[in-house]
Amino acid sequence: MALLGGDTSTLVCQYDTKGIVRGLLNAEGGLHEENIILSQIIAEKYSELSCDEFSEWIKGDGFSTRFAMSWSHGAGIKYLSSVRRCEPTVLGQTASEIYAQHATQDMRGVIGWGKIYENLSIPKVYFWGTQSLRGCDRAMAFIATLNNVSFEGANHWVQHNPATFYSEVDKFITNIY
């Protein structure tokens, strides 16, 4: 899943009026006010810094040191590399737009896109890392109401253990077809 991919994929499913999309695997997309941290941090940095400073923050060490995650395993290296290949202005604007749309919440703390995800009529599964939601009790309560798979010890990129990740992907796809 690309950066911000769970959010945009949810919208693609919502606008699919022809039934082309057969299912959605959302890996750590923003569904709840407690788990939209990545979009929030990028949007805030984008608004605080000049274009050159923001670019340096993304492509230098700023982004990677901002998060308490291990970047040394294969999935982390690929993820960080994909962030650094983004056009900084496009990344900043996209994160800002997505974060702004997350302002709408219901009483459960579920954001607008979380409600869209919740109401999709196609088969769907939410993948999440136990470390990324540590202490986010309200988000975890909401996610427990969904078809979900937790990845023990994982942060935002749940594919840190490829064998487990792809096994769960395979189960989901097999159940759709």
PDB file of C-alpha atoms in Angstrom:
ATOM      1  CA  MET A   1       0.000   0.000   0.000  1.00  0.00           C
ATOM      2  CA  ALA A   2       1.366   3.377  -0.931  1.00  0.00           C
ATOM      3  CA  LEU A   3       1.541   6.301   1.438  1.00  0.00           C
ATOM      4  CA  LEU A   4      -2.045   7.496   1.966  1.00  0.00           C
ATOM      5  CA  GLY A   5      -3.162   4.527  -0.144  1.00  0.00           C
ATOM      6  CA  GLY A   6      -5.781   3.191   2.284  1.00  0.00           C
ATOM      7  CA  ASP A   7      -7.555   6.545   2.285  1.00  0.00           C
ATOM      8  CA  THR A   8      -7.584   7.043  -1.467  1.00  0.00           C
ATOM      9  CA  SER A   9      -8.449   3.389  -2.112  1.00  0.00           C
ATOM     10  CA  THR A  10     -11.497   3.780   0.135  1.00  0.00           C
ATOM     11  CA  LEU A  11     -12.653   6.673  -2.042  1.00  0.00           C
ATOM     12  CA  VAL A  12     -12.050   4.683  -5.235  1.00  0.00           C
ATOM     13  CA  CYS A  13     -14.339   1.974  -3.834  1.00  0.00           C
ATOM     14  CA  GLN A  14     -16.997   4.516  -2.888  1.00  0.00           C
ATOM     15  CA  TYR A  15     -17.040   5.975  -6.406  1.00  0.00           C
ATOM     16  CA  ASP A  16     -16.971   2.609  -8.190  1.00  0.00           C
ATOM     17  CA  THR A  17     -20.512   2.607  -9.573  1.00  0.00           C
ATOM     18  CA  LYS A  18     -19.773  -0.148 -12.097  1.00  0.00           C
ATOM     19  CA  GLY A  19     -18.732  -2.824  -9.594  1.00  0.00           C
ATOM     20  CA  ILE A  20     -15.196  -3.083 -10.932  1.00  0.00           C
ATOM     21  CA  VAL A  21     -13.615  -3.274  -7.480  1.00  0.00           C
ATOM     22  CA  ARG A  22     -14.249  -6.693  -5.929  1.00  0.00           C
ATOM     23  CA  GLY A  23     -12.762  -6.077  -2.483  1.00  0.00           C
ATOM     24  CA  LEU A  24     -10.628  -3.740  -0.405  1.00  0.00           C
ATOM     25  CA  LEU A  25      -7.660  -4.530   1.770  1.00  0.00           C
ATOM     26  CA  ASN A  26      -6.995  -1.362   3.760  1.00  0.00           C
ATOM     27  CA  ALA A  27      -3.615  -1.448   5.476  1.00  0.00           C
ATOM     28  CA  GLU A  28      -3.456   1.205   8.201  1.00  0.00           C
ATOM     29  CA  GLY A  29      -5.633   3.743   6.385  1.00  0.00           C
ATOM     30  CA  GLY A  30      -7.074   6.542   8.476  1.00  0.00           C
ATOM     31  CA  LEU A  31     -10.441   5.481   9.905  1.00  0.00           C
ATOM     32  CA  HIS A  32     -10.474   7.068  13.337  1.00  0.00           C
ATOM     33  CA  GLU A  33      -9.271  10.309  14.906  1.00  0.00           C
ATOM     34  CA  GLU A  34      -6.661   8.322  16.846  1.00  0.00           C
ATOM     35  CA  ASN A  35      -5.032   6.767  13.769  1.00  0.00           C
ATOM     36  CA  ILE A  36      -4.616   9.635  11.321  1.00  0.00           C
ATOM     37  CA  ILE A  37      -1.272  10.632  12.773  1.00  0.00           C
ATOM     38  CA  LEU A  38       0.803  10.241   9.599  1.00  0.00           C
ATOM     39  CA  SER A  39      -1.387  12.582   7.516  1.00  0.00           C
ATOM     40  CA  GLN A  40      -1.555  15.024  10.410  1.00  0.00           C
ATOM     41  CA  ILE A  41       2.208  15.209  10.941  1.00  0.00           C
ATOM     42  CA  ILE A  42       2.957  15.614   7.224  1.00  0.00           C
ATOM     43  CA  ALA A  43       0.230  18.270   6.846  1.00  0.00           C
ATOM     44  CA  GLU A  44       1.445  20.216   9.871  1.00  0.00           C
ATOM     45  CA  LYS A  45       5.080  20.121   8.729  1.00  0.00           C
ATOM     46  CA  TYR A  46       4.013  21.202   5.245  1.00  0.00           C
ATOM     47  CA  SER A  47       2.218  24.248   6.653  1.00  0.00           C
ATOM     48  CA  GLU A  48       5.076  25.154   9.057  1.00  0.00           C
ATOM     49  CA  LEU A  49       8.042  24.910   6.700  1.00  0.00           C
ATOM     50  CA  SER A  50       9.082  26.609   3.482  1.00  0.00           C
ATOM     51  CA  CYS A  51       9.030  24.455   0.335  1.00  0.00           C
ATOM     52  CA  ASP A  52      12.794  23.907   0.524  1.00  0.00           C
ATOM     53  CA  GLU A  53      12.679  23.083   4.245  1.00  0.00           C
ATOM     54  CA  PHE A  54       9.788  20.656   3.756  1.00  0.00           C
ATOM     55  CA  SER A  55      11.621  18.942   0.904  1.00  0.00           C
ATOM     56  CA  GLU A  56      14.698  18.567   3.115  1.00  0.00           C
ATOM     57  CA  TRP A  57      12.517  17.247   5.977  1.00  0.00           C
ATOM     58  CA  ILE A  58      11.067  14.548   3.682  1.00  0.00           C
ATOM     59  CA  LYS A  59      14.219  13.622   1.786  1.00  0.00           C
ATOM     60  CA  GLY A  60      16.627  14.075   4.691  1.00  0.00           C
ATOM     61  CA  ASP A  61      16.388  12.625   8.179  1.00  0.00           C
ATOM     62  CA  GLY A  62      13.455  14.706   9.459  1.00  0.00           C
ATOM     63  CA  PHE A  63      10.664  12.346   8.414  1.00  0.00           C
ATOM     64  CA  SER A  64      12.504   9.182   9.389  1.00  0.00           C
ATOM     65  CA  THR A  65      13.500  10.477  12.828  1.00  0.00           C
ATOM     66  CA  ARG A  66      10.005  11.854  13.560  1.00  0.00           C
ATOM     67  CA  PHE A  67       8.539   8.374  13.913  1.00  0.00           C
ATOM     68  CA  ALA A  68       9.523   5.822  16.535  1.00  0.00           C
ATOM     69  CA  MET A  69       9.761   3.049  13.967  1.00  0.00           C
ATOM     70  CA  SER A  70      12.555   0.780  12.836  1.00  0.00           C
ATOM     71  CA  TRP A  71      13.545   1.633   9.263  1.00  0.00           C
ATOM     72  CA  SER A  72      16.154  -1.131   9.027  1.00  0.00           C
ATOM     73  CA  HIS A  73      14.024  -4.058   7.820  1.00  0.00           C
ATOM     74  CA  GLY A  74      13.073  -4.573   4.178  1.00  0.00           C
ATOM     75  CA  ALA A  75       9.547  -3.190   4.412  1.00  0.00           C
ATOM     76  CA  GLY A  76      10.720  -0.119   6.306  1.00  0.00           C
ATOM     77  CA  ILE A  77      13.474   0.599   3.783  1.00  0.00           C
ATOM     78  CA  LYS A  78      11.033   0.320   0.872  1.00  0.00           C
ATOM     79  CA  TYR A  79       8.448   2.475   2.638  1.00  0.00           C
ATOM     80  CA  LEU A  80      10.925   5.227   3.519  1.00  0.00           C
ATOM     81  CA  SER A  81      12.341   5.089   0.004  1.00  0.00           C
ATOM     82  CA  SER A  82       8.842   5.523  -1.475  1.00  0.00           C
ATOM     83  CA  VAL A  83       8.233   8.565   0.746  1.00  0.00           C
ATOM     84  CA  ARG A  84      11.525  10.107  -0.307  1.00  0.00           C
ATOM     85  CA  ARG A  85      10.710   9.564  -4.004  1.00  0.00           C
ATOM     86  CA  CYS A  86       7.481  11.553  -3.652  1.00  0.00           C
ATOM     87  CA  GLU A  87       7.389  15.072  -4.992  1.00  0.00           C
ATOM     88  CA  PRO A  88       7.426  16.937  -1.653  1.00  0.00           C
ATOM     89  CA  THR A  89       4.871  19.573  -2.672  1.00  0.00           C
ATOM     90  CA  VAL A  90       2.437  16.947  -3.949  1.00  0.00           C
ATOM     91  CA  LEU A  91       2.920  14.869  -0.785  1.00  0.00           C
ATOM     92  CA  GLY A  92       2.374  17.926   1.437  1.00  0.00           C
ATOM     93  CA  GLN A  93      -0.715  19.078  -0.454  1.00  0.00           C
ATOM     94  CA  THR A  94      -2.219  15.587  -0.568  1.00  0.00           C
ATOM     95  CA  ALA A  95      -1.622  14.958   3.132  1.00  0.00           C
ATOM     96  CA  SER A  96      -3.113  18.383   3.930  1.00  0.00           C
ATOM     97  CA  GLU A  97      -6.237  17.701   1.872  1.00  0.00           C
ATOM     98  CA  ILE A  98      -6.686  14.259   3.392  1.00  0.00           C
ATOM     99  CA  TYR A  99      -6.115  15.521   6.930  1.00  0.00           C
ATOM    100  CA  ALA A 100      -8.594  18.385   6.400  1.00  0.00           C
ATOM    101  CA  GLN A 101     -11.243  15.875   5.328  1.00  0.00           C
ATOM    102  CA  HIS A 102     -10.671  13.919   8.536  1.00  0.00           C
ATOM    103  CA  ALA A 103     -12.072  16.744  10.641  1.00  0.00           C
ATOM    104  CA  THR A 104     -15.585  15.284  10.493  1.00  0.00           C
ATOM    105  CA  GLN A 105     -16.056  12.737  13.274  1.00  0.00           C
ATOM    106  CA  ASP A 106     -18.988  10.955  14.777  1.00  0.00           C
ATOM    107  CA  MET A 107     -19.457  10.328  18.507  1.00  0.00           C
ATOM    108  CA  ARG A 108     -17.188   7.268  18.303  1.00  0.00           C
ATOM    109  CA  GLY A 109     -14.330   9.358  16.893  1.00  0.00           C
ATOM    110  CA  VAL A 110     -14.766   7.740  13.479  1.00  0.00           C
ATOM    111  CA  ILE A 111     -13.747  10.177  10.763  1.00  0.00           C
ATOM    112  CA  GLY A 112     -15.617  10.739   7.502  1.00  0.00           C
ATOM    113  CA  TRP A 113     -13.521   8.293   5.515  1.00  0.00           C
ATOM    114  CA  GLY A 114     -13.844   5.726   8.290  1.00  0.00           C
ATOM    115  CA  LYS A 115     -17.615   5.942   7.925  1.00  0.00           C
ATOM    116  CA  ILE A 116     -17.265   5.539   4.164  1.00  0.00           C
ATOM    117  CA  TYR A 117     -15.077   2.456   4.717  1.00  0.00           C
ATOM    118  CA  GLU A 118     -17.482   1.052   7.295  1.00  0.00           C
ATOM    119  CA  ASN A 119     -20.411   1.373   4.870  1.00  0.00           C
ATOM    120  CA  LEU A 120     -18.788  -0.089   1.759  1.00  0.00           C
ATOM    121  CA  SER A 121     -20.812  -3.053   0.539  1.00  0.00           C
ATOM    122  CA  ILE A 122     -17.850  -4.938  -0.964  1.00  0.00           C
ATOM    123  CA  PRO A 123     -15.759  -7.465   0.976  1.00  0.00           C
ATOM    124  CA  LYS A 124     -13.127  -5.610   2.963  1.00  0.00           C
ATOM    125  CA  VAL A 125     -10.515  -6.182   5.615  1.00  0.00           C
ATOM    126  CA  TYR A 126      -8.544  -3.740   7.728  1.00  0.00           C
ATOM    127  CA  PHE A 127      -4.906  -4.589   8.470  1.00  0.00           C
ATOM    128  CA  TRP A 128      -3.324  -2.821  11.435  1.00  0.00           C
ATOM    129  CA  GLY A 129      -0.173  -2.962  13.505  1.00  0.00           C
ATOM    130  CA  THR A 130      -0.464  -3.418  17.248  1.00  0.00           C
ATOM    131  CA  GLN A 131       2.344  -0.924  17.885  1.00  0.00           C
ATOM    132  CA  SER A 132       0.801   1.829  15.773  1.00  0.00           C
ATOM    133  CA  LEU A 133      -2.429   1.721  17.774  1.00  0.00           C
ATOM    134  CA  ARG A 134      -0.907   1.173  21.204  1.00  0.00           C
ATOM    135  CA  GLY A 135      -2.873   3.391  23.601  1.00  0.00           C
ATOM    136  CA  CYS A 136      -5.556   4.193  21.012  1.00  0.00           C
ATOM    137  CA  ASP A 137      -8.406   2.464  22.826  1.00  0.00           C
ATOM    138  CA  ARG A 138     -11.249   4.187  20.985  1.00  0.00           C
ATOM    139  CA  ALA A 139      -9.725   3.414  17.586  1.00  0.00           C
ATOM    140  CA  MET A 140      -9.184  -0.205  18.592  1.00  0.00           C
ATOM    141  CA  ALA A 141     -12.796  -0.473  19.779  1.00  0.00           C
ATOM    142  CA  PHE A 142     -13.989   0.752  16.387  1.00  0.00           C
ATOM    143  CA  ILE A 143     -11.620  -1.495  14.449  1.00  0.00           C
ATOM    144  CA  ALA A 144     -12.857  -4.476  16.491  1.00  0.00           C
ATOM    145  CA  THR A 145     -16.286  -3.962  14.854  1.00  0.00           C
ATOM    146  CA  LEU A 146     -14.732  -4.461  11.408  1.00  0.00           C
ATOM    147  CA  ASN A 147     -13.310  -7.473   9.640  1.00  0.00           C
ATOM    148  CA  ASN A 148      -9.708  -6.887  10.686  1.00  0.00           C
ATOM    149  CA  VAL A 149      -6.330  -8.525  11.037  1.00  0.00           C
ATOM    150  CA  SER A 150      -3.812  -7.331  13.611  1.00  0.00           C
ATOM    151  CA  PHE A 151      -0.086  -7.719  13.085  1.00  0.00           C
ATOM    152  CA  GLU A 152       1.651  -8.200  16.398  1.00  0.00           C
ATOM    153  CA  GLY A 153       4.562  -5.827  16.934  1.00  0.00           C
ATOM    154  CA  ALA A 154       4.012  -3.987  13.648  1.00  0.00           C
ATOM    155  CA  ASN A 155       3.850  -0.241  13.252  1.00  0.00           C
ATOM    156  CA  HIS A 156       2.337   1.517  10.224  1.00  0.00           C
ATOM    157  CA  TRP A 157       3.714  -0.925   7.662  1.00  0.00           C
ATOM    158  CA  VAL A 158       2.129  -4.205   8.545  1.00  0.00           C
ATOM    159  CA  GLN A 159       4.168  -6.034   5.914  1.00  0.00           C
ATOM    160  CA  HIS A 160       7.231  -6.071   8.209  1.00  0.00           C
ATOM    161  CA  ASN A 161       6.844  -9.869   8.414  1.00  0.00           C
ATOM    162  CA  PRO A 162       6.295 -10.760   4.737  1.00  0.00           C
ATOM    163  CA  ALA A 163       5.294 -14.395   5.327  1.00  0.00           C
ATOM    164  CA  THR A 164       2.496 -13.441   7.724  1.00  0.00           C
ATOM    165  CA  PHE A 165       1.410 -10.438   5.681  1.00  0.00           C
ATOM    166  CA  TYR A 166       1.162 -12.273   2.367  1.00  0.00           C
ATOM    167  CA  SER A 167      -0.558 -15.217   3.984  1.00  0.00           C
ATOM    168  CA  GLU A 168      -3.307 -12.867   5.189  1.00  0.00           C
ATOM    169  CA  VAL A 169      -3.483 -11.153   1.781  1.00  0.00           C
ATOM    170  CA  ASP A 170      -3.849 -14.564   0.149  1.00  0.00           C
ATOM    171  CA  LYS A 171      -6.674 -15.543   2.553  1.00  0.00           C
ATOM    172  CA  PHE A 172      -8.559 -12.344   1.755  1.00  0.00           C
ATOM    173  CA  ILE A 173      -8.180 -12.706  -2.014  1.00  0.00           C
ATOM    174  CA  THR A 174      -9.096 -16.397  -1.911  1.00  0.00           C
ATOM    175  CA  ASN A 175     -12.305 -15.577  -0.026  1.00  0.00           C
ATOM    176  CA  ILE A 176     -13.306 -12.995  -2.642  1.00  0.00           C
ATOM    177  CA  TYR A 177     -12.825 -15.334  -5.587  1.00  0.00           C
TER     178      TYR A 177
END
